[in-house]
Amino acid sequence: MTITTLGSARASTANASSQTAAQAAEKADPITAGLQKSNSKLQTLLNTATASLSTLGKFKAAVAASQTAAAGLSALKDSATNEDVKKALNSFVSTFNTMVASTQSAAAASSGVERISRGMTRAMTADFSRVDALRQMGFTKSSDGTLKLDTAKLEAAFKASPSGVLGTLSKLGKLVDKVATKELASGGSIGNTVNALSSKATVLQMQQNALQKAAQQYASFATGGNN
């Protein structure tokens, strides 16, 4: 028998012994065993709900950051310089890409997340004339949905027509801001999903607390009976 085989045999024996002990404990005190199983299931559900809330919270924050950056685009004044425009656009690209990156993990928590992300993207591409203007300004969209900005093209476009660039950015900012405002509202998709998950987590926590209290009462009763 090799060392590996011997180790596997010992591990199997240990697992079998553990299972036998657990079965014996369940048989000896089925009520406690049942309470422990129920508590374990509730804890798993609670962990899942909490993790979903965390990922959705990050996605919500990313959408809010994109909204703020979009509002910054529409707030650019006619007197804005090339540096002002670059700063505002870089902020928008950065926050938008953060939102796109958080979409995949958050999508597991809510089926509406990908729809929201697509809606934010469509706000930029619904108008073909604006799409062409954005391309001329150095905007490109990667296959994964993230944005890239060619600052050299942006500088050239701004030099050729400052008012044209500012007008395009103002429209872009307002459209993205509008989509984000709708989704972040208390009755929007993100708000509704977060509220539903929060309520679920609260109920699960209450159920777990009640179960643990019942387990303590039973343990106290069982101990008293034995004495």
PDB file of C-alpha atoms in Angstrom:
ATOM      1  CA  MET A   1       0.000   0.000   0.000  1.00  0.00           C
ATOM      2  CA  THR A   2       1.452   3.404  -1.005  1.00  0.00           C
ATOM      3  CA  ILE A   3       1.534   6.481   1.240  1.00  0.00           C
ATOM      4  CA  THR A   4      -1.083   8.133  -0.986  1.00  0.00           C
ATOM      5  CA  THR A   5      -3.385   5.140  -0.782  1.00  0.00           C
ATOM      6  CA  LEU A   6      -2.886   4.939   2.964  1.00  0.00           C
ATOM      7  CA  GLY A   7      -3.689   8.638   3.327  1.00  0.00           C
ATOM      8  CA  SER A   8      -6.821   8.269   1.219  1.00  0.00           C
ATOM      9  CA  ALA A   9      -7.916   5.288   3.270  1.00  0.00           C
ATOM     10  CA  ARG A  10      -7.426   7.221   6.501  1.00  0.00           C
ATOM     11  CA  ALA A  11      -9.337  10.208   5.112  1.00  0.00           C
ATOM     12  CA  SER A  12     -12.204   7.947   4.046  1.00  0.00           C
ATOM     13  CA  THR A  13     -12.221   6.318   7.469  1.00  0.00           C
ATOM     14  CA  ALA A  14     -12.248   9.728   9.170  1.00  0.00           C
ATOM     15  CA  ASN A  15     -15.134  10.906   6.974  1.00  0.00           C
ATOM     16  CA  ALA A  16     -17.061   7.726   7.648  1.00  0.00           C
ATOM     17  CA  SER A  17     -16.448   8.108  11.366  1.00  0.00           C
ATOM     18  CA  SER A  18     -17.578  11.728  11.239  1.00  0.00           C
ATOM     19  CA  GLN A  19     -20.743  10.803   9.358  1.00  0.00           C
ATOM     20  CA  THR A  20     -21.408   7.936  11.777  1.00  0.00           C
ATOM     21  CA  ALA A  21     -20.965  10.276  14.734  1.00  0.00           C
ATOM     22  CA  ALA A  22     -23.289  12.835  13.166  1.00  0.00           C
ATOM     23  CA  GLN A  23     -25.902  10.180  12.446  1.00  0.00           C
ATOM     24  CA  ALA A  24     -25.591   8.875  15.995  1.00  0.00           C
ATOM     25  CA  ALA A  25     -26.008  12.386  17.410  1.00  0.00           C
ATOM     26  CA  GLU A  26     -29.058  12.970  15.214  1.00  0.00           C
ATOM     27  CA  LYS A  27     -30.580   9.691  16.322  1.00  0.00           C
ATOM     28  CA  ALA A  28     -29.908  10.443  19.980  1.00  0.00           C
ATOM     29  CA  ASP A  29     -31.325  13.988  19.817  1.00  0.00           C
ATOM     30  CA  PRO A  30     -33.317  14.514  16.603  1.00  0.00           C
ATOM     31  CA  ILE A  31     -34.759  17.854  17.748  1.00  0.00           C
ATOM     32  CA  THR A  32     -31.359  19.499  18.279  1.00  0.00           C
ATOM     33  CA  ALA A  33     -30.077  17.996  15.029  1.00  0.00           C
ATOM     34  CA  GLY A  34     -33.107  19.333  13.154  1.00  0.00           C
ATOM     35  CA  LEU A  35     -32.686  22.803  14.651  1.00  0.00           C
ATOM     36  CA  GLN A  36     -29.015  22.833  13.669  1.00  0.00           C
ATOM     37  CA  LYS A  37     -29.825  21.799  10.092  1.00  0.00           C
ATOM     38  CA  SER A  38     -32.477  24.503   9.799  1.00  0.00           C
ATOM     39  CA  ASN A  39     -30.090  27.093  11.197  1.00  0.00           C
ATOM     40  CA  SER A  40     -27.416  26.047   8.690  1.00  0.00           C
ATOM     41  CA  LYS A  41     -29.862  26.398   5.782  1.00  0.00           C
ATOM     42  CA  LEU A  42     -30.992  29.817   6.987  1.00  0.00           C
ATOM     43  CA  GLN A  43     -27.375  30.938   7.338  1.00  0.00           C
ATOM     44  CA  THR A  44     -26.637  29.867   3.761  1.00  0.00           C
ATOM     45  CA  LEU A  45     -29.646  31.806   2.463  1.00  0.00           C
ATOM     46  CA  LEU A  46     -28.693  34.820   4.563  1.00  0.00           C
ATOM     47  CA  ASN A  47     -25.098  34.737   3.289  1.00  0.00           C
ATOM     48  CA  THR A  48     -26.372  34.618  -0.306  1.00  0.00           C
ATOM     49  CA  ALA A  49     -28.753  37.546   0.237  1.00  0.00           C
ATOM     50  CA  THR A  50     -26.024  39.581   1.952  1.00  0.00           C
ATOM     51  CA  ALA A  51     -23.531  38.898  -0.854  1.00  0.00           C
ATOM     52  CA  SER A  52     -26.133  39.893  -3.457  1.00  0.00           C
ATOM     53  CA  LEU A  53     -26.826  43.125  -1.591  1.00  0.00           C
ATOM     54  CA  SER A  54     -23.108  43.895  -1.547  1.00  0.00           C
ATOM     55  CA  THR A  55     -22.626  43.380  -5.299  1.00  0.00           C
ATOM     56  CA  LEU A  56     -25.798  45.302  -6.093  1.00  0.00           C
ATOM     57  CA  GLY A  57     -24.669  48.091  -3.804  1.00  0.00           C
ATOM     58  CA  LYS A  58     -21.410  48.381  -5.734  1.00  0.00           C
ATOM     59  CA  PHE A  59     -23.298  48.410  -9.033  1.00  0.00           C
ATOM     60  CA  LYS A  60     -25.696  51.047  -7.719  1.00  0.00           C
ATOM     61  CA  ALA A  61     -22.747  53.203  -6.611  1.00  0.00           C
ATOM     62  CA  ALA A  62     -21.144  52.792 -10.043  1.00  0.00           C
ATOM     63  CA  VAL A  63     -24.352  53.886 -11.801  1.00  0.00           C
ATOM     64  CA  ALA A  64     -24.611  56.887  -9.469  1.00  0.00           C
ATOM     65  CA  ALA A  65     -20.987  57.825 -10.208  1.00  0.00           C
ATOM     66  CA  SER A  66     -21.668  57.570 -13.953  1.00  0.00           C
ATOM     67  CA  GLN A  67     -24.700  59.797 -13.504  1.00  0.00           C
ATOM     68  CA  THR A  68     -22.631  62.432 -11.698  1.00  0.00           C
ATOM     69  CA  ALA A  69     -19.973  62.328 -14.427  1.00  0.00           C
ATOM     70  CA  ALA A  70     -22.664  62.551 -17.123  1.00  0.00           C
ATOM     71  CA  ALA A  71     -24.164  65.599 -15.405  1.00  0.00           C
ATOM     72  CA  GLY A  72     -20.677  67.099 -15.462  1.00  0.00           C
ATOM     73  CA  LEU A  73     -20.643  66.797 -19.267  1.00  0.00           C
ATOM     74  CA  SER A  74     -23.937  68.619 -19.695  1.00  0.00           C
ATOM     75  CA  ALA A  75     -22.787  71.301 -17.209  1.00  0.00           C
ATOM     76  CA  LEU A  76     -19.755  72.313 -19.302  1.00  0.00           C
ATOM     77  CA  LYS A  77     -19.979  76.007 -20.115  1.00  0.00           C
ATOM     78  CA  ASP A  78     -19.352  77.654 -23.475  1.00  0.00           C
ATOM     79  CA  SER A  79     -16.137  79.047 -21.996  1.00  0.00           C
ATOM     80  CA  ALA A  80     -14.816  75.517 -21.205  1.00  0.00           C
ATOM     81  CA  THR A  81     -11.250  74.895 -22.317  1.00  0.00           C
ATOM     82  CA  ASN A  82      -9.826  71.813 -23.958  1.00  0.00           C
ATOM     83  CA  GLU A  83      -8.470  70.724 -20.548  1.00  0.00           C
ATOM     84  CA  ASP A  84     -11.918  71.163 -18.964  1.00  0.00           C
ATOM     85  CA  VAL A  85     -13.443  68.933 -21.613  1.00  0.00           C
ATOM     86  CA  LYS A  86     -10.721  66.276 -21.297  1.00  0.00           C
ATOM     87  CA  LYS A  87     -11.097  66.192 -17.523  1.00  0.00           C
ATOM     88  CA  ALA A  88     -14.883  65.828 -17.702  1.00  0.00           C
ATOM     89  CA  LEU A  89     -14.700  63.146 -20.391  1.00  0.00           C
ATOM     90  CA  ASN A  90     -12.001  61.130 -18.645  1.00  0.00           C
ATOM     91  CA  SER A  91     -14.130  61.152 -15.505  1.00  0.00           C
ATOM     92  CA  PHE A  92     -17.134  59.921 -17.469  1.00  0.00           C
ATOM     93  CA  VAL A  93     -15.175  57.165 -19.233  1.00  0.00           C
ATOM     94  CA  SER A  94     -13.630  55.996 -15.959  1.00  0.00           C
ATOM     95  CA  THR A  95     -16.927  55.841 -14.034  1.00  0.00           C
ATOM     96  CA  PHE A  96     -18.775  54.282 -16.961  1.00  0.00           C
ATOM     97  CA  ASN A  97     -16.157  51.554 -17.305  1.00  0.00           C
ATOM     98  CA  THR A  98     -16.376  50.856 -13.575  1.00  0.00           C
ATOM     99  CA  MET A  99     -20.112  50.367 -14.001  1.00  0.00           C
ATOM    100  CA  VAL A 100     -19.575  47.984 -16.921  1.00  0.00           C
ATOM    101  CA  ALA A 101     -17.006  46.014 -14.911  1.00  0.00           C
ATOM    102  CA  SER A 102     -19.423  45.634 -11.986  1.00  0.00           C
ATOM    103  CA  THR A 103     -22.261  44.470 -14.249  1.00  0.00           C
ATOM    104  CA  GLN A 104     -21.140  40.859 -14.553  1.00  0.00           C
ATOM    105  CA  SER A 105     -20.943  40.140 -10.830  1.00  0.00           C
ATOM    106  CA  ALA A 106     -24.119  42.102 -10.077  1.00  0.00           C
ATOM    107  CA  ALA A 107     -26.065  40.325 -12.845  1.00  0.00           C
ATOM    108  CA  ALA A 108     -26.087  37.156 -10.730  1.00  0.00           C
ATOM    109  CA  ALA A 109     -27.994  39.070  -8.057  1.00  0.00           C
ATOM    110  CA  SER A 110     -30.534  40.619 -10.403  1.00  0.00           C
ATOM    111  CA  SER A 111     -31.514  39.878 -13.997  1.00  0.00           C
ATOM    112  CA  GLY A 112     -32.273  43.587 -14.488  1.00  0.00           C
ATOM    113  CA  VAL A 113     -28.656  44.689 -14.061  1.00  0.00           C
ATOM    114  CA  GLU A 114     -27.570  43.871 -17.621  1.00  0.00           C
ATOM    115  CA  ARG A 115     -30.653  45.637 -18.981  1.00  0.00           C
ATOM    116  CA  ILE A 116     -29.720  48.759 -17.019  1.00  0.00           C
ATOM    117  CA  SER A 117     -26.151  48.645 -18.297  1.00  0.00           C
ATOM    118  CA  ARG A 118     -27.387  48.237 -21.877  1.00  0.00           C
ATOM    119  CA  GLY A 119     -29.782  51.138 -21.348  1.00  0.00           C
ATOM    120  CA  MET A 120     -26.925  53.388 -20.296  1.00  0.00           C
ATOM    121  CA  THR A 121     -25.012  52.391 -23.427  1.00  0.00           C
ATOM    122  CA  ARG A 122     -28.026  52.891 -25.702  1.00  0.00           C
ATOM    123  CA  ALA A 123     -28.345  56.434 -24.374  1.00  0.00           C
ATOM    124  CA  MET A 124     -25.059  57.141 -26.146  1.00  0.00           C
ATOM    125  CA  THR A 125     -25.801  55.291 -29.384  1.00  0.00           C
ATOM    126  CA  ALA A 126     -29.489  55.949 -30.067  1.00  0.00           C
ATOM    127  CA  ASP A 127     -28.745  58.930 -32.325  1.00  0.00           C
ATOM    128  CA  PHE A 128     -26.518  57.985 -35.297  1.00  0.00           C
ATOM    129  CA  SER A 129     -25.411  61.573 -35.886  1.00  0.00           C
ATOM    130  CA  ARG A 130     -24.223  61.755 -32.272  1.00  0.00           C
ATOM    131  CA  VAL A 131     -22.441  58.401 -32.634  1.00  0.00           C
ATOM    132  CA  ASP A 132     -20.545  59.756 -35.614  1.00  0.00           C
ATOM    133  CA  ALA A 133     -19.699  62.938 -33.702  1.00  0.00           C
ATOM    134  CA  LEU A 134     -18.441  60.878 -30.738  1.00  0.00           C
ATOM    135  CA  ARG A 135     -16.241  58.816 -33.045  1.00  0.00           C
ATOM    136  CA  GLN A 136     -14.734  61.962 -34.491  1.00  0.00           C
ATOM    137  CA  MET A 137     -14.019  63.081 -30.914  1.00  0.00           C
ATOM    138  CA  GLY A 138     -12.078  59.857 -30.263  1.00  0.00           C
ATOM    139  CA  PHE A 139     -14.765  57.790 -28.552  1.00  0.00           C
ATOM    140  CA  THR A 140     -14.736  54.045 -29.218  1.00  0.00           C
ATOM    141  CA  LYS A 141     -16.541  51.150 -27.558  1.00  0.00           C
ATOM    142  CA  SER A 142     -14.737  47.861 -26.948  1.00  0.00           C
ATOM    143  CA  SER A 143     -16.350  44.445 -27.392  1.00  0.00           C
ATOM    144  CA  ASP A 144     -16.757  44.153 -23.615  1.00  0.00           C
ATOM    145  CA  GLY A 145     -18.785  47.365 -23.510  1.00  0.00           C
ATOM    146  CA  THR A 146     -16.107  49.612 -22.023  1.00  0.00           C
ATOM    147  CA  LEU A 147     -15.257  52.994 -23.504  1.00  0.00           C
ATOM    148  CA  LYS A 148     -11.955  54.343 -24.763  1.00  0.00           C
ATOM    149  CA  LEU A 149     -11.001  57.928 -25.486  1.00  0.00           C
ATOM    150  CA  ASP A 150      -8.347  59.077 -27.953  1.00  0.00           C
ATOM    151  CA  THR A 151      -7.333  62.439 -26.488  1.00  0.00           C
ATOM    152  CA  ALA A 152      -5.477  63.444 -29.666  1.00  0.00           C
ATOM    153  CA  LYS A 153      -8.700  63.144 -31.703  1.00  0.00           C
ATOM    154  CA  LEU A 154     -10.614  64.954 -28.954  1.00  0.00           C
ATOM    155  CA  GLU A 155      -8.178  67.865 -29.041  1.00  0.00           C
ATOM    156  CA  ALA A 156      -8.418  68.054 -32.839  1.00  0.00           C
ATOM    157  CA  ALA A 157     -12.224  67.980 -32.776  1.00  0.00           C
ATOM    158  CA  PHE A 158     -12.383  70.636 -30.062  1.00  0.00           C
ATOM    159  CA  LYS A 159      -9.955  72.850 -31.943  1.00  0.00           C
ATOM    160  CA  ALA A 160     -12.050  72.518 -35.114  1.00  0.00           C
ATOM    161  CA  SER A 161     -15.405  73.135 -33.419  1.00  0.00           C
ATOM    162  CA  PRO A 162     -15.581  73.836 -29.678  1.00  0.00           C
ATOM    163  CA  SER A 163     -19.323  74.493 -29.833  1.00  0.00           C
ATOM    164  CA  GLY A 164     -19.924  71.246 -31.725  1.00  0.00           C
ATOM    165  CA  VAL A 165     -18.031  69.172 -29.145  1.00  0.00           C
ATOM    166  CA  LEU A 166     -19.745  70.908 -26.230  1.00  0.00           C
ATOM    167  CA  GLY A 167     -23.164  70.468 -27.841  1.00  0.00           C
ATOM    168  CA  THR A 168     -22.599  66.734 -28.384  1.00  0.00           C
ATOM    169  CA  LEU A 169     -21.343  66.245 -24.837  1.00  0.00           C
ATOM    170  CA  SER A 170     -24.279  68.160 -23.406  1.00  0.00           C
ATOM    171  CA  LYS A 171     -26.754  65.881 -25.196  1.00  0.00           C
ATOM    172  CA  LEU A 172     -24.795  62.784 -24.182  1.00  0.00           C
ATOM    173  CA  GLY A 173     -24.650  63.854 -20.535  1.00  0.00           C
ATOM    174  CA  LYS A 174     -28.371  64.620 -20.357  1.00  0.00           C
ATOM    175  CA  LEU A 175     -29.392  61.294 -21.911  1.00  0.00           C
ATOM    176  CA  VAL A 176     -27.188  59.173 -19.634  1.00  0.00           C
ATOM    177  CA  ASP A 177     -28.276  61.238 -16.633  1.00  0.00           C
ATOM    178  CA  LYS A 178     -31.928  60.627 -17.543  1.00  0.00           C
ATOM    179  CA  VAL A 179     -31.504  56.833 -17.741  1.00  0.00           C
ATOM    180  CA  ALA A 180     -29.547  56.712 -14.483  1.00  0.00           C
ATOM    181  CA  THR A 181     -32.097  58.898 -12.682  1.00  0.00           C
ATOM    182  CA  LYS A 182     -34.906  56.562 -13.700  1.00  0.00           C
ATOM    183  CA  GLU A 183     -33.082  53.419 -12.579  1.00  0.00           C
ATOM    184  CA  LEU A 184     -31.823  54.889  -9.294  1.00  0.00           C
ATOM    185  CA  ALA A 185     -35.235  56.227  -8.275  1.00  0.00           C
ATOM    186  CA  SER A 186     -37.002  54.528  -5.358  1.00  0.00           C
ATOM    187  CA  GLY A 187     -39.361  52.871  -7.829  1.00  0.00           C
ATOM    188  CA  GLY A 188     -36.627  52.042 -10.335  1.00  0.00           C
ATOM    189  CA  SER A 189     -35.167  48.626 -11.059  1.00  0.00           C
ATOM    190  CA  ILE A 190     -32.122  49.018  -8.820  1.00  0.00           C
ATOM    191  CA  GLY A 191     -34.094  50.506  -5.951  1.00  0.00           C
ATOM    192  CA  ASN A 192     -36.781  47.816  -6.112  1.00  0.00           C
ATOM    193  CA  THR A 193     -34.241  44.990  -6.248  1.00  0.00           C
ATOM    194  CA  VAL A 194     -32.187  46.364  -3.358  1.00  0.00           C
ATOM    195  CA  ASN A 195     -35.330  46.903  -1.268  1.00  0.00           C
ATOM    196  CA  ALA A 196     -36.561  43.361  -1.996  1.00  0.00           C
ATOM    197  CA  LEU A 197     -33.203  41.839  -1.058  1.00  0.00           C
ATOM    198  CA  SER A 198     -32.977  43.965   2.084  1.00  0.00           C
ATOM    199  CA  SER A 199     -36.431  42.798   3.149  1.00  0.00           C
ATOM    200  CA  LYS A 200     -35.498  39.185   2.441  1.00  0.00           C
ATOM    201  CA  ALA A 201     -32.298  39.474   4.477  1.00  0.00           C
ATOM    202  CA  THR A 202     -34.229  41.042   7.360  1.00  0.00           C
ATOM    203  CA  VAL A 203     -36.810  38.241   7.368  1.00  0.00           C
ATOM    204  CA  LEU A 204     -34.104  35.574   7.214  1.00  0.00           C
ATOM    205  CA  GLN A 205     -32.265  37.199  10.115  1.00  0.00           C
ATOM    206  CA  MET A 206     -35.467  37.294  12.162  1.00  0.00           C
ATOM    207  CA  GLN A 207     -36.151  33.639  11.387  1.00  0.00           C
ATOM    208  CA  GLN A 208     -32.616  32.680  12.363  1.00  0.00           C
ATOM    209  CA  ASN A 209     -32.828  34.637  15.623  1.00  0.00           C
ATOM    210  CA  ALA A 210     -36.128  32.923  16.481  1.00  0.00           C
ATOM    211  CA  LEU A 211     -34.669  29.532  15.634  1.00  0.00           C
ATOM    212  CA  GLN A 212     -31.585  30.118  17.768  1.00  0.00           C
ATOM    213  CA  LYS A 213     -33.776  31.251  20.652  1.00  0.00           C
ATOM    214  CA  ALA A 214     -35.865  28.098  20.308  1.00  0.00           C
ATOM    215  CA  ALA A 215     -32.676  26.000  20.286  1.00  0.00           C
ATOM    216  CA  GLN A 216     -31.476  27.687  23.486  1.00  0.00           C
ATOM    217  CA  GLN A 217     -34.838  27.135  25.168  1.00  0.00           C
ATOM    218  CA  TYR A 218     -34.859  23.495  24.161  1.00  0.00           C
ATOM    219  CA  ALA A 219     -31.290  22.999  25.361  1.00  0.00           C
ATOM    220  CA  SER A 220     -32.206  24.566  28.694  1.00  0.00           C
ATOM    221  CA  PHE A 221     -35.316  22.395  28.936  1.00  0.00           C
ATOM    222  CA  ALA A 222     -33.380  19.243  28.040  1.00  0.00           C
ATOM    223  CA  THR A 223     -30.673  20.026  30.591  1.00  0.00           C
ATOM    224  CA  GLY A 224     -33.274  20.669  33.273  1.00  0.00           C
ATOM    225  CA  GLY A 225     -35.038  17.424  32.447  1.00  0.00           C
ATOM    226  CA  ASN A 226     -31.808  15.453  32.689  1.00  0.00           C
ATOM    227  CA  ASN A 227     -31.036  17.019  36.052  1.00  0.00           C
TER     228      ASN A 227
END
